[in-house]
Amino acid sequence: MTRPLRIADRVWLSTTSDPRGRPGPAPASRHPDDLRRAAALPEWRAREFLAGRGLLRQLLTAVRPDLADAEITADPRGKPALHGHPGIGISVSHTEGGVAAGVAVGRALGVDLQRPTTHVSPALTRRLLPHHARQLAALPPEHAAEEVAWIWTAQEACVKASGAGLAGRPWTIRVPPGARRGHWGGYRWTTLRDRSTLPLSCAYTDRDAPVEKAGPPA
């Protein structure tokens, strides 16, 4: 997937992985502010950071070119935002060999991309899916690990959209095995099972929810 993908009304997503799951080139950002921030990071993290910022700015150029050069800031929990534009939701995710970025107009947004592990422990499965652990245990190990990755991306996308991060207890969010979409409080989540080989999900506030007031459900 290289072109912007419209997920919902005013929600777009882009990733460096092509439809066969092979990572494509990440367009490293050359924006002065991004380069300044990257200079303070370890080399490997700087490469990852600039790849994410580059893909995000490429997506902004496609869907909101007037904002492509806007300053990108982050709150104390690391949730990114466009400085001076609280009505625009943005999100970036990295995994081994892949980057994903999203933009939403008038909605808070969270995006998560994960490369599955080769094995997932029963204890982790029970923690992430206490109501579906038995169903996953019946799958071959590699299939179970892939399904856990899909579920985790949806859970993680929700708490990224809310700004809560891990404090939002993503493992408590109900995401049944094989599910493609659902709700969590005032957020909708979608797994891109038909669009991405790597597990990739996004979450966003309902149509009329103002971005600046988005927060974790009670």
XYZ file of C-alpha atoms in Angstrom, residues 20-213:
194
model
C 2.346 -8.519 -0.790
C 3.708 -7.423 2.561
C 7.146 -6.364 1.346
C 8.396 -3.109 2.881
C 8.817 -0.266 0.426
C 11.157 2.709 0.771
C 10.343 4.991 3.657
C 10.551 8.649 2.543
C 12.767 10.031 5.318
C 11.695 13.532 6.311
C 14.013 16.441 5.502
C 11.878 18.968 7.361
C 14.182 21.171 9.499
C 12.175 20.662 12.673
C 12.122 16.873 12.210
C 15.874 16.833 11.583
C 16.455 18.890 14.733
C 14.447 16.463 16.846
C 16.110 13.436 15.253
C 19.565 14.792 16.072
C 18.918 14.131 19.771
C 18.032 10.453 19.193
C 20.173 7.320 18.867
C 21.011 6.563 15.231
C 18.577 3.662 14.840
C 15.765 5.617 16.482
C 16.522 8.695 14.352
C 16.137 6.616 11.166
C 12.841 5.218 12.405
C 11.633 8.649 13.512
C 12.465 10.333 10.193
C 10.858 7.496 8.226
C 7.625 7.920 10.187
C 7.640 11.699 9.890
C 8.445 11.442 6.188
C 5.535 9.108 5.488
C 3.202 11.300 7.544
C 4.228 14.440 5.658
C 3.846 12.584 2.352
C 0.301 11.663 3.367
C -0.438 15.228 4.443
C 0.808 16.445 1.057
C -1.731 14.156 -0.618
C -4.781 14.929 1.537
C -4.065 18.310 3.178
C -1.167 19.946 1.284
C -1.647 23.191 3.212
C -0.471 21.356 6.346
C 2.419 19.342 4.922
C 5.052 21.636 6.491
C 3.288 22.174 9.816
C 5.263 21.660 13.013
C 4.592 18.273 14.602
C 4.584 18.253 18.390
C 3.848 15.583 21.002
C 2.067 15.594 24.335
C 3.697 14.183 27.514
C 2.516 10.670 26.581
C 3.956 10.955 23.078
C 0.728 11.441 21.110
C 1.641 13.513 18.028
C -0.287 16.600 16.933
C -0.015 19.359 14.329
C 0.870 22.542 16.197
C -1.925 25.086 15.886
C -4.308 22.619 14.223
C -6.210 20.751 16.980
C -8.875 19.660 14.501
C -6.440 17.384 12.662
C -5.725 13.931 14.083
C -2.420 12.284 13.158
C -0.715 9.031 14.123
C 2.426 7.075 13.207
C 3.427 3.474 13.913
C 6.644 1.520 13.315
C 7.406 -2.180 13.216
C 10.249 -4.272 11.850
C 10.366 -3.484 8.132
C 7.330 -1.234 8.044
C 5.894 2.190 8.848
C 2.285 3.396 8.851
C 0.837 6.888 9.174
C -2.666 8.277 9.367
C -4.440 11.637 9.055
C -7.996 12.455 10.130
C -9.857 15.736 9.745
C -12.140 16.539 12.668
C -11.362 13.281 14.459
C -8.808 11.943 16.899
C -6.845 9.080 15.356
C -4.676 6.144 16.323
C -2.777 3.802 13.987
C -0.864 0.639 14.877
C 1.248 -1.697 12.743
C 2.797 -4.914 14.076
C 4.926 -7.683 12.612
C 3.703 -10.915 14.242
C 6.044 -12.951 16.400
C 6.573 -16.632 15.596
C 5.019 -17.718 18.873
C 2.722 -16.281 21.521
C 2.568 -17.690 25.024
C -0.722 -18.958 26.481
C -0.283 -16.470 29.343
C -0.134 -13.522 26.929
C -3.097 -14.877 24.995
C -5.140 -15.121 28.193
C -4.201 -11.548 29.103
C -5.056 -10.064 25.702
C -8.117 -12.217 25.051
C -9.462 -13.656 28.294
C -12.769 -14.541 26.610
C -11.224 -16.050 23.479
C -8.023 -17.706 24.719
C -9.405 -21.212 24.199
C -10.327 -20.407 20.611
C -6.808 -19.151 19.881
C -5.207 -22.115 21.638
C -6.858 -24.370 19.049
C -4.987 -22.640 16.191
C -1.533 -23.616 14.926
C 1.078 -21.527 16.814
C 1.979 -19.287 13.860
C -1.696 -18.591 13.115
C -2.397 -17.827 16.752
C 0.542 -15.415 16.900
C -0.672 -13.627 13.760
C -4.195 -13.326 15.134
C -2.914 -11.927 18.432
C -0.985 -9.309 16.416
C -4.147 -8.308 14.559
C -6.056 -8.022 17.810
C -3.291 -6.055 19.503
C -3.120 -3.511 16.658
C -6.827 -2.772 17.094
C -6.478 -2.469 20.867
C -3.358 -0.311 20.606
C -4.918 1.911 17.921
C -7.807 2.663 20.304
C -5.627 3.829 23.179
C -3.435 5.800 20.762
C -6.525 7.595 19.476
C -7.613 8.383 23.024
C -4.148 9.601 23.977
C -4.067 7.247 26.973
C -1.421 4.865 25.633
C -0.797 1.803 27.790
C -2.461 3.598 30.707
C -5.701 2.969 28.801
C -5.245 -0.803 29.378
C -5.570 -1.827 25.717
C -5.710 -5.526 26.627
C -9.130 -4.943 28.206
C -10.668 -3.757 24.917
C -12.946 -6.404 23.397
C -11.623 -7.387 19.957
C -12.836 -10.887 18.984
C -10.604 -13.107 16.793
C -11.185 -12.407 13.119
C -13.062 -9.166 13.812
C -12.764 -6.418 11.207
C -14.413 -3.509 12.985
C -15.986 -2.503 16.250
C -16.462 0.213 18.883
C -14.758 1.174 22.112
C -16.464 3.987 23.975
C -16.614 6.919 21.549
C -14.116 5.332 19.139
C -14.483 3.119 16.111
C -11.740 0.653 15.217
C -10.998 -1.087 11.927
C -8.558 -3.883 11.086
C -7.247 -3.705 7.526
C -7.259 -7.447 6.947
C -8.136 -7.088 3.259
C -5.628 -4.291 2.623
C -2.429 -5.214 4.472
C -0.422 -8.409 4.925
C 1.148 -7.045 8.101
C -1.396 -6.590 10.914
C -2.551 -2.970 10.665
C -5.456 -1.243 12.403
C -6.744 2.260 13.020
C -9.184 3.833 15.450
C -10.905 7.204 15.331
C -13.605 9.202 17.053
C -17.166 9.105 15.767
C -18.100 11.546 13.037
C -18.914 14.626 15.095
C -16.529 14.182 18.034
C -14.186 17.216 18.356
C -10.541 16.173 18.328
C -9.467 18.480 21.129
C -11.951 16.888 23.535
